[in-house]
């Protein structure tokens, strides 16, 4: 019987599947929001709940399911939801595309964290882990919207770390470069995939940051670049 719960947004993606598996292996109750589907708890799998995390009500619904088990209080939130798009230089990028990057990368992280913080405080503390990107601190041409959005995620995580430090809630951020997922391999078939980081290796860092083993650490930005 799990004694603590983690909410993993984006838990069905290339990185999310590895993160979900890492927490299940460590004995956590794992809740994974999905855009479609109903709440269910397979014997050896995550609890799945239908929720649109771009909507405040959807984010609140996902958090409510995560916090609904008194024997396994919500102790961690992992914000993986996001997206990437490349294009032209800034003067060639429509404002709609720039806004879309902010919306899909920052809004779910904000809404889910906002809804979860009171539960984490009530449970006696916990951890929030956000996923930014190397581009947030080392931008590259053609992705100003993405780099700006991921920098905003990083700034938000640091703000949470400062605001909730005295309430027992830690917040840290991981910064991947290129993750070795099937989607990324399909998009870059000629790249040196040996330099990319396997999802399971990043998942291990995320699980550590959500656990009591990293209790002294908050406000950290952890590079998980591998050799990329």
JSON list of C-alpha atoms in Angstrom, two decimals, residues 64-227:
[
{"chain": "A", "resi": 64, "resn": "UNK", "atom": "CA", "xyz": [-8.39, 16.71, -6.16]},
{"chain": "A", "resi": 65, "resn": "UNK", "atom": "CA", "xyz": [-7.97, 13.11, -7.35]},
{"chain": "A", "resi": 66, "resn": "UNK", "atom": "CA", "xyz": [-4.30, 13.17, -6.32]},
{"chain": "A", "resi": 67, "resn": "UNK", "atom": "CA", "xyz": [-5.21, 14.45, -2.86]},
{"chain": "A", "resi": 68, "resn": "UNK", "atom": "CA", "xyz": [-8.22, 12.17, -2.36]},
{"chain": "A", "resi": 69, "resn": "UNK", "atom": "CA", "xyz": [-6.47, 9.26, -0.60]},
{"chain": "A", "resi": 70, "resn": "UNK", "atom": "CA", "xyz": [-5.95, 10.05, 3.11]},
{"chain": "A", "resi": 71, "resn": "UNK", "atom": "CA", "xyz": [-3.62, 7.09, 3.56]},
{"chain": "A", "resi": 72, "resn": "UNK", "atom": "CA", "xyz": [-1.39, 8.38, 0.75]},
{"chain": "A", "resi": 73, "resn": "UNK", "atom": "CA", "xyz": [-1.37, 12.18, 0.95]},
{"chain": "A", "resi": 74, "resn": "UNK", "atom": "CA", "xyz": [-0.19, 14.27, -1.96]},
{"chain": "A", "resi": 75, "resn": "UNK", "atom": "CA", "xyz": [3.51, 14.91, -1.35]},
{"chain": "A", "resi": 76, "resn": "UNK", "atom": "CA", "xyz": [4.88, 15.74, -4.80]},
{"chain": "A", "resi": 77, "resn": "UNK", "atom": "CA", "xyz": [3.96, 17.32, -8.11]},
{"chain": "A", "resi": 78, "resn": "UNK", "atom": "CA", "xyz": [5.96, 16.80, -11.28]},
{"chain": "A", "resi": 79, "resn": "UNK", "atom": "CA", "xyz": [5.16, 19.28, -14.07]},
{"chain": "A", "resi": 80, "resn": "UNK", "atom": "CA", "xyz": [6.09, 17.70, -17.41]},
{"chain": "A", "resi": 81, "resn": "UNK", "atom": "CA", "xyz": [3.40, 19.14, -19.69]},
{"chain": "A", "resi": 82, "resn": "UNK", "atom": "CA", "xyz": [4.80, 21.35, -22.43]},
{"chain": "A", "resi": 83, "resn": "UNK", "atom": "CA", "xyz": [5.65, 21.54, -26.08]},
{"chain": "A", "resi": 84, "resn": "UNK", "atom": "CA", "xyz": [8.24, 22.64, -28.59]},
{"chain": "A", "resi": 85, "resn": "UNK", "atom": "CA", "xyz": [8.03, 24.50, -31.87]},
{"chain": "A", "resi": 86, "resn": "UNK", "atom": "CA", "xyz": [10.76, 26.05, -33.97]},
{"chain": "A", "resi": 87, "resn": "UNK", "atom": "CA", "xyz": [10.36, 28.63, -36.66]},
{"chain": "A", "resi": 88, "resn": "UNK", "atom": "CA", "xyz": [11.93, 31.79, -37.92]},
{"chain": "A", "resi": 89, "resn": "UNK", "atom": "CA", "xyz": [13.72, 34.60, -36.15]},
{"chain": "A", "resi": 90, "resn": "UNK", "atom": "CA", "xyz": [11.81, 36.89, -33.82]},
{"chain": "A", "resi": 91, "resn": "UNK", "atom": "CA", "xyz": [10.72, 39.29, -36.57]},
{"chain": "A", "resi": 92, "resn": "UNK", "atom": "CA", "xyz": [9.41, 36.31, -38.54]},
{"chain": "A", "resi": 93, "resn": "UNK", "atom": "CA", "xyz": [7.46, 34.69, -35.68]},
{"chain": "A", "resi": 94, "resn": "UNK", "atom": "CA", "xyz": [3.74, 35.54, -35.40]},
{"chain": "A", "resi": 95, "resn": "UNK", "atom": "CA", "xyz": [2.62, 36.65, -31.96]},
{"chain": "A", "resi": 96, "resn": "UNK", "atom": "CA", "xyz": [0.10, 33.81, -32.00]},
{"chain": "A", "resi": 97, "resn": "UNK", "atom": "CA", "xyz": [2.91, 31.25, -32.13]},
{"chain": "A", "resi": 98, "resn": "UNK", "atom": "CA", "xyz": [4.83, 33.06, -29.39]},
{"chain": "A", "resi": 99, "resn": "UNK", "atom": "CA", "xyz": [1.70, 33.10, -27.22]},
{"chain": "A", "resi": 100, "resn": "UNK", "atom": "CA", "xyz": [1.09, 29.39, -27.91]},
{"chain": "A", "resi": 101, "resn": "UNK", "atom": "CA", "xyz": [4.50, 28.46, -26.54]},
{"chain": "A", "resi": 102, "resn": "UNK", "atom": "CA", "xyz": [3.82, 30.41, -23.36]},
{"chain": "A", "resi": 103, "resn": "UNK", "atom": "CA", "xyz": [0.36, 28.89, -23.01]},
{"chain": "A", "resi": 104, "resn": "UNK", "atom": "CA", "xyz": [1.27, 25.23, -23.38]},
{"chain": "A", "resi": 105, "resn": "UNK", "atom": "CA", "xyz": [4.51, 25.39, -21.36]},
{"chain": "A", "resi": 106, "resn": "UNK", "atom": "CA", "xyz": [3.71, 27.83, -18.55]},
{"chain": "A", "resi": 107, "resn": "UNK", "atom": "CA", "xyz": [-0.05, 27.75, -17.99]},
{"chain": "A", "resi": 108, "resn": "UNK", "atom": "CA", "xyz": [-0.43, 24.07, -16.97]},
{"chain": "A", "resi": 109, "resn": "UNK", "atom": "CA", "xyz": [2.61, 24.33, -14.68]},
{"chain": "A", "resi": 110, "resn": "UNK", "atom": "CA", "xyz": [1.14, 27.39, -12.98]},
{"chain": "A", "resi": 111, "resn": "UNK", "atom": "CA", "xyz": [-2.42, 26.05, -12.65]},
{"chain": "A", "resi": 112, "resn": "UNK", "atom": "CA", "xyz": [-1.47, 22.61, -11.34]},
{"chain": "A", "resi": 113, "resn": "UNK", "atom": "CA", "xyz": [1.10, 23.97, -8.90]},
{"chain": "A", "resi": 114, "resn": "UNK", "atom": "CA", "xyz": [-1.31, 26.65, -7.69]},
{"chain": "A", "resi": 115, "resn": "UNK", "atom": "CA", "xyz": [-4.01, 24.05, -7.00]},
{"chain": "A", "resi": 116, "resn": "UNK", "atom": "CA", "xyz": [-1.59, 21.61, -5.35]},
{"chain": "A", "resi": 117, "resn": "UNK", "atom": "CA", "xyz": [0.27, 23.94, -2.99]},
{"chain": "A", "resi": 118, "resn": "UNK", "atom": "CA", "xyz": [-2.42, 24.08, -0.26]},
{"chain": "A", "resi": 119, "resn": "UNK", "atom": "CA", "xyz": [-2.53, 20.27, -0.18]},
{"chain": "A", "resi": 120, "resn": "UNK", "atom": "CA", "xyz": [1.24, 19.99, 0.05]},
{"chain": "A", "resi": 121, "resn": "UNK", "atom": "CA", "xyz": [1.32, 22.48, 2.90]},
{"chain": "A", "resi": 122, "resn": "UNK", "atom": "CA", "xyz": [-1.52, 20.68, 4.68]},
{"chain": "A", "resi": 123, "resn": "UNK", "atom": "CA", "xyz": [0.29, 17.35, 4.31]},
{"chain": "A", "resi": 124, "resn": "UNK", "atom": "CA", "xyz": [3.26, 18.78, 6.16]},
{"chain": "A", "resi": 125, "resn": "UNK", "atom": "CA", "xyz": [5.35, 19.67, 3.14]},
{"chain": "A", "resi": 126, "resn": "UNK", "atom": "CA", "xyz": [6.46, 18.17, -0.10]},
{"chain": "A", "resi": 127, "resn": "UNK", "atom": "CA", "xyz": [8.11, 18.87, -3.41]},
{"chain": "A", "resi": 128, "resn": "UNK", "atom": "CA", "xyz": [7.35, 20.39, -6.78]},
{"chain": "A", "resi": 129, "resn": "UNK", "atom": "CA", "xyz": [9.58, 19.53, -9.72]},
{"chain": "A", "resi": 130, "resn": "UNK", "atom": "CA", "xyz": [9.29, 21.53, -12.93]},
{"chain": "A", "resi": 131, "resn": "UNK", "atom": "CA", "xyz": [10.80, 20.80, -16.33]},
{"chain": "A", "resi": 132, "resn": "UNK", "atom": "CA", "xyz": [12.39, 23.75, -18.08]},
{"chain": "A", "resi": 133, "resn": "UNK", "atom": "CA", "xyz": [15.00, 23.32, -20.81]},
{"chain": "A", "resi": 134, "resn": "UNK", "atom": "CA", "xyz": [18.58, 24.08, -21.67]},
{"chain": "A", "resi": 135, "resn": "UNK", "atom": "CA", "xyz": [17.20, 26.68, -24.09]},
{"chain": "A", "resi": 136, "resn": "UNK", "atom": "CA", "xyz": [16.02, 28.72, -21.10]},
{"chain": "A", "resi": 137, "resn": "UNK", "atom": "CA", "xyz": [19.64, 29.53, -20.22]},
{"chain": "A", "resi": 138, "resn": "UNK", "atom": "CA", "xyz": [21.26, 28.94, -23.63]},
{"chain": "A", "resi": 139, "resn": "UNK", "atom": "CA", "xyz": [18.82, 29.95, -26.39]},
{"chain": "A", "resi": 140, "resn": "UNK", "atom": "CA", "xyz": [19.35, 29.01, -30.01]},
{"chain": "A", "resi": 141, "resn": "UNK", "atom": "CA", "xyz": [18.06, 30.72, -33.17]},
{"chain": "A", "resi": 142, "resn": "UNK", "atom": "CA", "xyz": [14.54, 30.04, -34.32]},
{"chain": "A", "resi": 143, "resn": "UNK", "atom": "CA", "xyz": [12.92, 29.19, -31.00]},
{"chain": "A", "resi": 144, "resn": "UNK", "atom": "CA", "xyz": [12.43, 32.48, -29.14]},
{"chain": "A", "resi": 145, "resn": "UNK", "atom": "CA", "xyz": [8.94, 31.52, -27.99]},
{"chain": "A", "resi": 146, "resn": "UNK", "atom": "CA", "xyz": [10.06, 28.17, -26.65]},
{"chain": "A", "resi": 147, "resn": "UNK", "atom": "CA", "xyz": [13.14, 29.61, -24.92]},
{"chain": "A", "resi": 148, "resn": "UNK", "atom": "CA", "xyz": [11.08, 32.41, -23.37]},
{"chain": "A", "resi": 149, "resn": "UNK", "atom": "CA", "xyz": [8.40, 30.00, -22.15]},
{"chain": "A", "resi": 150, "resn": "UNK", "atom": "CA", "xyz": [10.93, 27.64, -20.58]},
{"chain": "A", "resi": 151, "resn": "UNK", "atom": "CA", "xyz": [12.71, 30.58, -18.95]},
{"chain": "A", "resi": 152, "resn": "UNK", "atom": "CA", "xyz": [9.34, 31.61, -17.51]},
{"chain": "A", "resi": 153, "resn": "UNK", "atom": "CA", "xyz": [8.88, 28.09, -16.09]},
{"chain": "A", "resi": 154, "resn": "UNK", "atom": "CA", "xyz": [12.30, 28.38, -14.45]},
{"chain": "A", "resi": 155, "resn": "UNK", "atom": "CA", "xyz": [11.48, 31.80, -12.97]},
{"chain": "A", "resi": 156, "resn": "UNK", "atom": "CA", "xyz": [8.12, 30.54, -11.70]},
{"chain": "A", "resi": 157, "resn": "UNK", "atom": "CA", "xyz": [9.72, 27.53, -10.02]},
{"chain": "A", "resi": 158, "resn": "UNK", "atom": "CA", "xyz": [12.24, 29.78, -8.29]},
{"chain": "A", "resi": 159, "resn": "UNK", "atom": "CA", "xyz": [9.40, 32.01, -7.07]},
{"chain": "A", "resi": 160, "resn": "UNK", "atom": "CA", "xyz": [7.58, 29.00, -5.60]},
{"chain": "A", "resi": 161, "resn": "UNK", "atom": "CA", "xyz": [10.78, 27.90, -3.88]},
{"chain": "A", "resi": 162, "resn": "UNK", "atom": "CA", "xyz": [11.12, 31.29, -2.20]},
{"chain": "A", "resi": 163, "resn": "UNK", "atom": "CA", "xyz": [7.45, 31.73, -1.28]},
{"chain": "A", "resi": 164, "resn": "UNK", "atom": "CA", "xyz": [6.92, 28.26, 0.24]},
{"chain": "A", "resi": 165, "resn": "UNK", "atom": "CA", "xyz": [10.31, 27.54, 1.80]},
{"chain": "A", "resi": 166, "resn": "UNK", "atom": "CA", "xyz": [9.04, 28.26, 5.30]},
{"chain": "A", "resi": 167, "resn": "UNK", "atom": "CA", "xyz": [5.97, 26.08, 4.71]},
{"chain": "A", "resi": 168, "resn": "UNK", "atom": "CA", "xyz": [7.93, 22.96, 3.98]},
{"chain": "A", "resi": 169, "resn": "UNK", "atom": "CA", "xyz": [7.42, 22.89, 0.22]},
{"chain": "A", "resi": 170, "resn": "UNK", "atom": "CA", "xyz": [10.49, 22.68, -2.00]},
{"chain": "A", "resi": 171, "resn": "UNK", "atom": "CA", "xyz": [10.57, 23.48, -5.71]},
{"chain": "A", "resi": 172, "resn": "UNK", "atom": "CA", "xyz": [13.35, 22.52, -8.11]},
{"chain": "A", "resi": 173, "resn": "UNK", "atom": "CA", "xyz": [13.77, 22.47, -11.87]},
{"chain": "A", "resi": 174, "resn": "UNK", "atom": "CA", "xyz": [15.46, 20.13, -14.31]},
{"chain": "A", "resi": 175, "resn": "UNK", "atom": "CA", "xyz": [16.84, 21.44, -17.60]},
{"chain": "A", "resi": 176, "resn": "UNK", "atom": "CA", "xyz": [17.03, 18.77, -20.32]},
{"chain": "A", "resi": 177, "resn": "UNK", "atom": "CA", "xyz": [18.69, 19.28, -23.68]},
{"chain": "A", "resi": 178, "resn": "UNK", "atom": "CA", "xyz": [17.58, 16.63, -26.17]},
{"chain": "A", "resi": 179, "resn": "UNK", "atom": "CA", "xyz": [15.85, 13.61, -24.65]},
{"chain": "A", "resi": 180, "resn": "UNK", "atom": "CA", "xyz": [16.26, 10.28, -26.41]},
{"chain": "A", "resi": 181, "resn": "UNK", "atom": "CA", "xyz": [12.61, 9.60, -27.24]},
{"chain": "A", "resi": 182, "resn": "UNK", "atom": "CA", "xyz": [11.11, 7.97, -30.35]},
{"chain": "A", "resi": 183, "resn": "UNK", "atom": "CA", "xyz": [9.59, 11.31, -31.36]},
{"chain": "A", "resi": 184, "resn": "UNK", "atom": "CA", "xyz": [12.94, 13.11, -31.18]},
{"chain": "A", "resi": 185, "resn": "UNK", "atom": "CA", "xyz": [14.67, 10.32, -33.11]},
{"chain": "A", "resi": 186, "resn": "UNK", "atom": "CA", "xyz": [12.04, 10.58, -35.83]},
{"chain": "A", "resi": 187, "resn": "UNK", "atom": "CA", "xyz": [12.47, 14.35, -35.98]},
{"chain": "A", "resi": 188, "resn": "UNK", "atom": "CA", "xyz": [16.28, 14.15, -36.09]},
{"chain": "A", "resi": 189, "resn": "UNK", "atom": "CA", "xyz": [17.16, 10.82, -37.72]},
{"chain": "A", "resi": 190, "resn": "UNK", "atom": "CA", "xyz": [20.70, 11.88, -38.63]},
{"chain": "A", "resi": 191, "resn": "UNK", "atom": "CA", "xyz": [21.67, 13.14, -35.17]},
{"chain": "A", "resi": 192, "resn": "UNK", "atom": "CA", "xyz": [24.15, 11.33, -32.92]},
{"chain": "A", "resi": 193, "resn": "UNK", "atom": "CA", "xyz": [21.61, 9.72, -30.63]},
{"chain": "A", "resi": 194, "resn": "UNK", "atom": "CA", "xyz": [24.34, 8.39, -28.36]},
{"chain": "A", "resi": 195, "resn": "UNK", "atom": "CA", "xyz": [24.78, 11.92, -27.04]},
{"chain": "A", "resi": 196, "resn": "UNK", "atom": "CA", "xyz": [21.16, 12.23, -25.96]},
{"chain": "A", "resi": 197, "resn": "UNK", "atom": "CA", "xyz": [19.90, 11.40, -22.48]},
{"chain": "A", "resi": 198, "resn": "UNK", "atom": "CA", "xyz": [17.60, 8.38, -22.00]},
{"chain": "A", "resi": 199, "resn": "UNK", "atom": "CA", "xyz": [14.28, 9.27, -20.29]},
{"chain": "A", "resi": 200, "resn": "UNK", "atom": "CA", "xyz": [14.97, 6.83, -17.44]},
{"chain": "A", "resi": 201, "resn": "UNK", "atom": "CA", "xyz": [18.09, 8.74, -16.41]},
{"chain": "A", "resi": 202, "resn": "UNK", "atom": "CA", "xyz": [16.19, 12.04, -16.18]},
{"chain": "A", "resi": 203, "resn": "UNK", "atom": "CA", "xyz": [13.35, 10.27, -14.38]},
{"chain": "A", "resi": 204, "resn": "UNK", "atom": "CA", "xyz": [15.79, 9.14, -11.69]},
{"chain": "A", "resi": 205, "resn": "UNK", "atom": "CA", "xyz": [16.84, 12.75, -11.08]},
{"chain": "A", "resi": 206, "resn": "UNK", "atom": "CA", "xyz": [13.20, 13.87, -10.89]},
{"chain": "A", "resi": 207, "resn": "UNK", "atom": "CA", "xyz": [12.29, 11.12, -8.45]},
{"chain": "A", "resi": 208, "resn": "UNK", "atom": "CA", "xyz": [15.26, 12.10, -6.28]},
{"chain": "A", "resi": 209, "resn": "UNK", "atom": "CA", "xyz": [14.19, 15.76, -6.25]},
{"chain": "A", "resi": 210, "resn": "UNK", "atom": "CA", "xyz": [10.68, 14.72, -5.18]},
{"chain": "A", "resi": 211, "resn": "UNK", "atom": "CA", "xyz": [11.90, 12.47, -2.37]},
{"chain": "A", "resi": 212, "resn": "UNK", "atom": "CA", "xyz": [13.03, 13.10, 1.18]},
{"chain": "A", "resi": 213, "resn": "UNK", "atom": "CA", "xyz": [16.57, 12.28, 0.06]},
{"chain": "A", "resi": 214, "resn": "UNK", "atom": "CA", "xyz": [16.80, 15.78, -1.44]},
{"chain": "A", "resi": 215, "resn": "UNK", "atom": "CA", "xyz": [15.26, 17.52, 1.59]},
{"chain": "A", "resi": 216, "resn": "UNK", "atom": "CA", "xyz": [17.93, 20.29, 1.81]},
{"chain": "A", "resi": 217, "resn": "UNK", "atom": "CA", "xyz": [17.53, 21.24, -1.85]},
{"chain": "A", "resi": 218, "resn": "UNK", "atom": "CA", "xyz": [15.14, 23.91, -3.12]},
{"chain": "A", "resi": 219, "resn": "UNK", "atom": "CA", "xyz": [15.42, 26.53, -5.84]},
{"chain": "A", "resi": 220, "resn": "UNK", "atom": "CA", "xyz": [17.95, 24.44, -7.77]},
{"chain": "A", "resi": 221, "resn": "UNK", "atom": "CA", "xyz": [18.22, 24.32, -11.56]},
{"chain": "A", "resi": 222, "resn": "UNK", "atom": "CA", "xyz": [19.63, 20.92, -12.47]},
{"chain": "A", "resi": 223, "resn": "UNK", "atom": "CA", "xyz": [21.19, 20.42, -15.92]},
{"chain": "A", "resi": 224, "resn": "UNK", "atom": "CA", "xyz": [20.46, 16.98, -17.37]},
{"chain": "A", "resi": 225, "resn": "UNK", "atom": "CA", "xyz": [22.22, 17.46, -20.69]},
{"chain": "A", "resi": 226, "resn": "UNK", "atom": "CA", "xyz": [24.21, 14.25, -20.91]},
{"chain": "A", "resi": 227, "resn": "UNK", "atom": "CA", "xyz": [26.66, 14.74, -23.78]}
]
